[in-house]
């Protein structure tokens, strides 16, 4: 497994793979890897000859008062996990290597990024789209794997690929949870034992909501969301949002909606957790 820090070296290598007819799969991450990330690498491994995992805590997707400075890092652990799951290359650039000091071009998605996480994190998806587009240009992937944990991000990346004609197939990986239901996240590390126990309300509430919506359809959504808010608040969570959206456009669901994204962002202490369920409607 190669570890590459230089953008030019990575791009040259990717070009040489392409010229010899090898297919490439990319797994973009911010590191501090866990079993959720590993599942993405496993999918990538099945889909291409060469698997590239990028590890980059991208400063441009963090707001001024967010956790950029304390975001957890453990490169040695990440290296071992990538090797164990058969990655061929880790791309771990420095912020200075990723962005020119006078960089002035960004990619902005103008519809899907206005809601859910985009409301309280207004620059987040601009940072994500820009860095992912750069990673596509550096790694020339046939396939890129993204987790349904970040369901809004996945939809926005699909939209960017469609609207800007990137020749990349986007593959969705199911959300991986602990046995107790907590969605795996690098940010779980910030939680105290007590907060971790309280945070189990999120998956519990989402699973119950899913059942109710599957049984009673779209009419159940508003009541279900109100009940979730009460349950989460009672467990000590501070709600950023709990919302249902049509996965086709992230607008409010209508009678024509075929699939809804039931998504939430909730603080326990200072830690903001996200979780979701994607629910098909008949
Ligand atoms: P991150 O390192 O948090 O930026 O995540 C990198 C990629 O891993 C994103 O596509 C995430 O959606 C995905 N991911 C993170 N946590 C999980 C999880 N628990 N299950 C599935 N995918 C995940």
PDB file of N, CA, C and O and ligand atoms in Angstrom, residues 27-37 39-40 61 71 145-151 153 173-177 182-187, ligand 1:
ATOM      1  N   UNK A  27     -12.469   6.311  -2.208  1.00  0.00           N
ATOM      2  CA  UNK A  27     -13.238   6.443  -0.965  1.00  0.00           C
ATOM      3  C   UNK A  27     -12.745   7.696  -0.243  1.00  0.00           C
ATOM      4  O   UNK A  27     -11.694   7.674   0.396  1.00  0.00           O
ATOM      5  N   UNK A  28     -13.489   8.806  -0.343  1.00  0.00           N
ATOM      6  CA  UNK A  28     -13.059  10.020   0.359  1.00  0.00           C
ATOM      7  C   UNK A  28     -13.438   9.960   1.845  1.00  0.00           C
ATOM      8  O   UNK A  28     -14.584   9.636   2.185  1.00  0.00           O
ATOM      9  N   UNK A  29     -12.471  10.291   2.725  1.00  0.00           N
ATOM     10  CA  UNK A  29     -12.750  10.301   4.167  1.00  0.00           C
ATOM     11  C   UNK A  29     -11.992  11.450   4.839  1.00  0.00           C
ATOM     12  O   UNK A  29     -11.088  12.033   4.251  1.00  0.00           O
ATOM     13  N   UNK A  30     -12.379  11.677   6.094  1.00  0.00           N
ATOM     14  CA  UNK A  30     -11.629  12.638   6.913  1.00  0.00           C
ATOM     15  C   UNK A  30     -10.795  11.898   7.962  1.00  0.00           C
ATOM     16  O   UNK A  30     -10.289  12.513   8.913  1.00  0.00           O
ATOM     17  N   UNK A  31     -10.637  10.572   7.801  1.00  0.00           N
ATOM     18  CA  UNK A  31      -9.789   9.822   8.718  1.00  0.00           C
ATOM     19  C   UNK A  31     -10.472   9.488  10.032  1.00  0.00           C
ATOM     20  O   UNK A  31     -11.679   9.621  10.167  1.00  0.00           O
ATOM     21  N   UNK A  32      -9.672   9.022  10.999  1.00  0.00           N
ATOM     22  CA  UNK A  32     -10.162   8.462  12.248  1.00  0.00           C
ATOM     23  C   UNK A  32     -11.170   7.357  11.897  1.00  0.00           C
ATOM     24  O   UNK A  32     -12.321   7.357  12.316  1.00  0.00           O
ATOM     25  N   UNK A  33     -10.668   6.431  11.099  1.00  0.00           N
ATOM     26  CA  UNK A  33     -11.532   5.473  10.406  1.00  0.00           C
ATOM     27  C   UNK A  33     -12.123   4.437  11.355  1.00  0.00           C
ATOM     28  O   UNK A  33     -11.495   4.018  12.325  1.00  0.00           O
ATOM     29  N   UNK A  34     -13.349   4.032  11.046  1.00  0.00           N
ATOM     30  CA  UNK A  34     -14.064   3.012  11.821  1.00  0.00           C
ATOM     31  C   UNK A  34     -14.713   2.022  10.861  1.00  0.00           C
ATOM     32  O   UNK A  34     -14.497   2.097   9.642  1.00  0.00           O
ATOM     33  N   UNK A  35     -15.538   1.127  11.418  1.00  0.00           N
ATOM     34  CA  UNK A  35     -16.111   0.054  10.592  1.00  0.00           C
ATOM     35  C   UNK A  35     -17.010   0.589   9.471  1.00  0.00           C
ATOM     36  O   UNK A  35     -17.190  -0.077   8.446  1.00  0.00           O
ATOM     37  N   UNK A  36     -17.585   1.791   9.658  1.00  0.00           N
ATOM     38  CA  UNK A  36     -18.378   2.393   8.584  1.00  0.00           C
ATOM     39  C   UNK A  36     -17.500   2.698   7.376  1.00  0.00           C
ATOM     40  O   UNK A  36     -17.823   2.346   6.241  1.00  0.00           O
ATOM     41  N   UNK A  37     -16.360   3.347   7.635  1.00  0.00           N
ATOM     42  CA  UNK A  37     -15.417   3.619   6.545  1.00  0.00           C
ATOM     43  C   UNK A  37     -14.929   2.304   5.924  1.00  0.00           C
ATOM     44  O   UNK A  37     -14.796   2.204   4.701  1.00  0.00           O
ATOM     45  N   UNK A  39     -16.416  -0.442   5.587  1.00  0.00           N
ATOM     46  CA  UNK A  39     -17.421  -1.032   4.690  1.00  0.00           C
ATOM     47  C   UNK A  39     -17.371  -0.344   3.315  1.00  0.00           C
ATOM     48  O   UNK A  39     -17.602  -0.987   2.282  1.00  0.00           O
ATOM     49  N   UNK A  40     -17.055   0.937   3.287  1.00  0.00           N
ATOM     50  CA  UNK A  40     -16.919   1.649   2.003  1.00  0.00           C
ATOM     51  C   UNK A  40     -15.704   1.121   1.236  1.00  0.00           C
ATOM     52  O   UNK A  40     -15.757   0.919   0.013  1.00  0.00           O
ATOM     53  N   UNK A  61     -14.783  22.883   4.659  1.00  0.00           N
ATOM     54  CA  UNK A  61     -16.157  22.461   4.931  1.00  0.00           C
ATOM     55  C   UNK A  61     -16.553  22.663   6.393  1.00  0.00           C
ATOM     56  O   UNK A  61     -17.635  22.269   6.814  1.00  0.00           O
ATOM     57  N   UNK A  71     -10.852  17.990  15.545  1.00  0.00           N
ATOM     58  CA  UNK A  71     -11.299  16.786  14.841  1.00  0.00           C
ATOM     59  C   UNK A  71     -10.287  15.664  15.095  1.00  0.00           C
ATOM     60  O   UNK A  71      -9.078  15.872  14.942  1.00  0.00           O
ATOM     61  N   UNK A 145     -17.236   5.844  -3.636  1.00  0.00           N
ATOM     62  CA  UNK A 145     -18.173   5.287  -2.661  1.00  0.00           C
ATOM     63  C   UNK A 145     -18.421   6.301  -1.543  1.00  0.00           C
ATOM     64  O   UNK A 145     -17.466   6.834  -0.953  1.00  0.00           O
ATOM     65  N   UNK A 146     -19.699   6.543  -1.268  1.00  0.00           N
ATOM     66  CA  UNK A 146     -20.114   7.476  -0.203  1.00  0.00           C
ATOM     67  C   UNK A 146     -21.130   6.777   0.691  1.00  0.00           C
ATOM     68  O   UNK A 146     -21.953   5.994   0.211  1.00  0.00           O
ATOM     69  N   UNK A 147     -21.117   7.116   1.995  1.00  0.00           N
ATOM     70  CA  UNK A 147     -22.001   6.451   2.946  1.00  0.00           C
ATOM     71  C   UNK A 147     -23.368   7.112   3.047  1.00  0.00           C
ATOM     72  O   UNK A 147     -23.476   8.344   2.970  1.00  0.00           O
ATOM     73  N   UNK A 148     -24.388   6.299   3.243  1.00  0.00           N
ATOM     74  CA  UNK A 148     -25.738   6.833   3.480  1.00  0.00           C
ATOM     75  C   UNK A 148     -25.837   7.504   4.843  1.00  0.00           C
ATOM     76  O   UNK A 148     -26.827   8.159   5.142  1.00  0.00           O
ATOM     77  N   UNK A 149     -24.826   7.348   5.687  1.00  0.00           N
ATOM     78  CA  UNK A 149     -24.767   8.092   6.951  1.00  0.00           C
ATOM     79  C   UNK A 149     -24.915   9.592   6.673  1.00  0.00           C
ATOM     80  O   UNK A 149     -25.598  10.299   7.398  1.00  0.00           O
ATOM     81  N   UNK A 150     -24.224  10.034   5.616  1.00  0.00           N
ATOM     82  CA  UNK A 150     -24.317  11.444   5.210  1.00  0.00           C
ATOM     83  C   UNK A 150     -25.223  11.509   3.983  1.00  0.00           C
ATOM     84  O   UNK A 150     -24.774  11.749   2.862  1.00  0.00           O
ATOM     85  N   UNK A 151     -26.514  11.265   4.208  1.00  0.00           N
ATOM     86  CA  UNK A 151     -27.447  11.075   3.088  1.00  0.00           C
ATOM     87  C   UNK A 151     -27.569  12.326   2.226  1.00  0.00           C
ATOM     88  O   UNK A 151     -27.634  12.243   0.996  1.00  0.00           O
ATOM     89  N   UNK A 153     -25.282  14.660   1.826  1.00  0.00           N
ATOM     90  CA  UNK A 153     -24.023  14.762   1.075  1.00  0.00           C
ATOM     91  C   UNK A 153     -24.064  13.858  -0.154  1.00  0.00           C
ATOM     92  O   UNK A 153     -23.676  14.264  -1.260  1.00  0.00           O
ATOM     93  N   UNK A 173     -23.198   3.405   0.155  1.00  0.00           N
ATOM     94  CA  UNK A 173     -22.937   2.328   1.121  1.00  0.00           C
ATOM     95  C   UNK A 173     -23.895   2.482   2.302  1.00  0.00           C
ATOM     96  O   UNK A 173     -24.064   3.595   2.814  1.00  0.00           O
ATOM     97  N   UNK A 174     -24.522   1.371   2.738  1.00  0.00           N
ATOM     98  CA  UNK A 174     -25.469   1.457   3.855  1.00  0.00           C
ATOM     99  C   UNK A 174     -24.829   1.992   5.132  1.00  0.00           C
ATOM    100  O   UNK A 174     -23.629   1.825   5.349  1.00  0.00           O
ATOM    101  N   UNK A 175     -25.660   2.623   5.973  1.00  0.00           N
ATOM    102  CA  UNK A 175     -25.199   3.188   7.237  1.00  0.00           C
ATOM    103  C   UNK A 175     -24.841   2.055   8.215  1.00  0.00           C
ATOM    104  O   UNK A 175     -25.657   1.166   8.452  1.00  0.00           O
ATOM    105  N   UNK A 176     -23.646   2.100   8.757  1.00  0.00           N
ATOM    106  CA  UNK A 176     -23.197   1.078   9.711  1.00  0.00           C
ATOM    107  C   UNK A 176     -23.382   1.599  11.137  1.00  0.00           C
ATOM    108  O   UNK A 176     -22.996   2.727  11.453  1.00  0.00           O
ATOM    109  N   UNK A 177     -23.979   0.745  11.987  1.00  0.00           N
ATOM    110  CA  UNK A 177     -24.272   1.124  13.374  1.00  0.00           C
ATOM    111  C   UNK A 177     -23.557   0.216  14.357  1.00  0.00           C
ATOM    112  O   UNK A 177     -23.209  -0.912  14.013  1.00  0.00           O
ATOM    113  N   UNK A 182     -26.367   3.007  17.780  1.00  0.00           N
ATOM    114  CA  UNK A 182     -25.697   4.297  17.532  1.00  0.00           C
ATOM    115  C   UNK A 182     -24.958   4.255  16.187  1.00  0.00           C
ATOM    116  O   UNK A 182     -24.180   3.331  15.927  1.00  0.00           O
ATOM    117  N   UNK A 183     -25.234   5.230  15.342  1.00  0.00           N
ATOM    118  CA  UNK A 183     -24.554   5.298  14.046  1.00  0.00           C
ATOM    119  C   UNK A 183     -23.070   5.555  14.273  1.00  0.00           C
ATOM    120  O   UNK A 183     -22.706   6.456  15.028  1.00  0.00           O
ATOM    121  N   UNK A 184     -22.206   4.759  13.642  1.00  0.00           N
ATOM    122  CA  UNK A 184     -20.768   4.973  13.809  1.00  0.00           C
ATOM    123  C   UNK A 184     -20.383   6.322  13.228  1.00  0.00           C
ATOM    124  O   UNK A 184     -20.841   6.695  12.150  1.00  0.00           O
ATOM    125  N   UNK A 185     -19.548   7.040  13.959  1.00  0.00           N
ATOM    126  CA  UNK A 185     -19.073   8.344  13.511  1.00  0.00           C
ATOM    127  C   UNK A 185     -17.758   8.649  14.224  1.00  0.00           C
ATOM    128  O   UNK A 185     -17.588   8.314  15.399  1.00  0.00           O
ATOM    129  N   UNK A 186     -16.854   9.295  13.511  1.00  0.00           N
ATOM    130  CA  UNK A 186     -15.591   9.698  14.156  1.00  0.00           C
ATOM    131  C   UNK A 186     -15.880  10.622  15.327  1.00  0.00           C
ATOM    132  O   UNK A 186     -15.144  10.659  16.302  1.00  0.00           O
ATOM    133  N   UNK A 187     -16.985  11.384  15.231  1.00  0.00           N
ATOM    134  CA  UNK A 187     -17.315  12.347  16.294  1.00  0.00           C
ATOM    135  C   UNK A 187     -17.861  11.675  17.552  1.00  0.00           C
ATOM    136  O   UNK A 187     -17.961  12.344  18.585  1.00  0.00           O
TER     137      UNK A 187
HETATM  138  P1  LIG B   1     -16.148  11.127   7.102  1.00  0.00           P
HETATM  139  O1  LIG B   1     -14.764  10.593   7.376  1.00  0.00           O
HETATM  140  O2  LIG B   1     -17.003  11.231   8.323  1.00  0.00           O
HETATM  141  O3  LIG B   1     -16.136  12.364   6.242  1.00  0.00           O
HETATM  142  O4  LIG B   1     -16.872  10.026   6.224  1.00  0.00           O
HETATM  143  C1  LIG B   1     -16.284   9.549   5.030  1.00  0.00           C
HETATM  144  C2  LIG B   1     -17.277   8.664   4.331  1.00  0.00           C
HETATM  145  O5  LIG B   1     -17.631   7.576   5.170  1.00  0.00           O
HETATM  146  C3  LIG B   1     -18.588   9.380   3.974  1.00  0.00           C
HETATM  147  O6  LIG B   1     -19.034   8.944   2.693  1.00  0.00           O
HETATM  148  C4  LIG B   1     -19.510   8.906   5.067  1.00  0.00           C
HETATM  149  O7  LIG B   1     -20.881   8.913   4.693  1.00  0.00           O
HETATM  150  C5  LIG B   1     -19.023   7.505   5.302  1.00  0.00           C
HETATM  151  N1  LIG B   1     -19.414   7.057   6.643  1.00  0.00           N
HETATM  152  C6  LIG B   1     -19.111   7.644   7.831  1.00  0.00           C
HETATM  153  N2  LIG B   1     -19.698   6.973   8.844  1.00  0.00           N
HETATM  154  C7  LIG B   1     -20.410   5.966   8.281  1.00  0.00           C
HETATM  155  C8  LIG B   1     -21.261   4.939   8.794  1.00  0.00           C
HETATM  156  N3  LIG B   1     -21.505   4.820  10.090  1.00  0.00           N
HETATM  157  N4  LIG B   1     -21.805   4.078   7.906  1.00  0.00           N
HETATM  158  C9  LIG B   1     -21.577   4.195   6.580  1.00  0.00           C
HETATM  159  N5  LIG B   1     -20.786   5.137   6.036  1.00  0.00           N
HETATM  160  C10 LIG B   1     -20.209   6.009   6.865  1.00  0.00           C
END
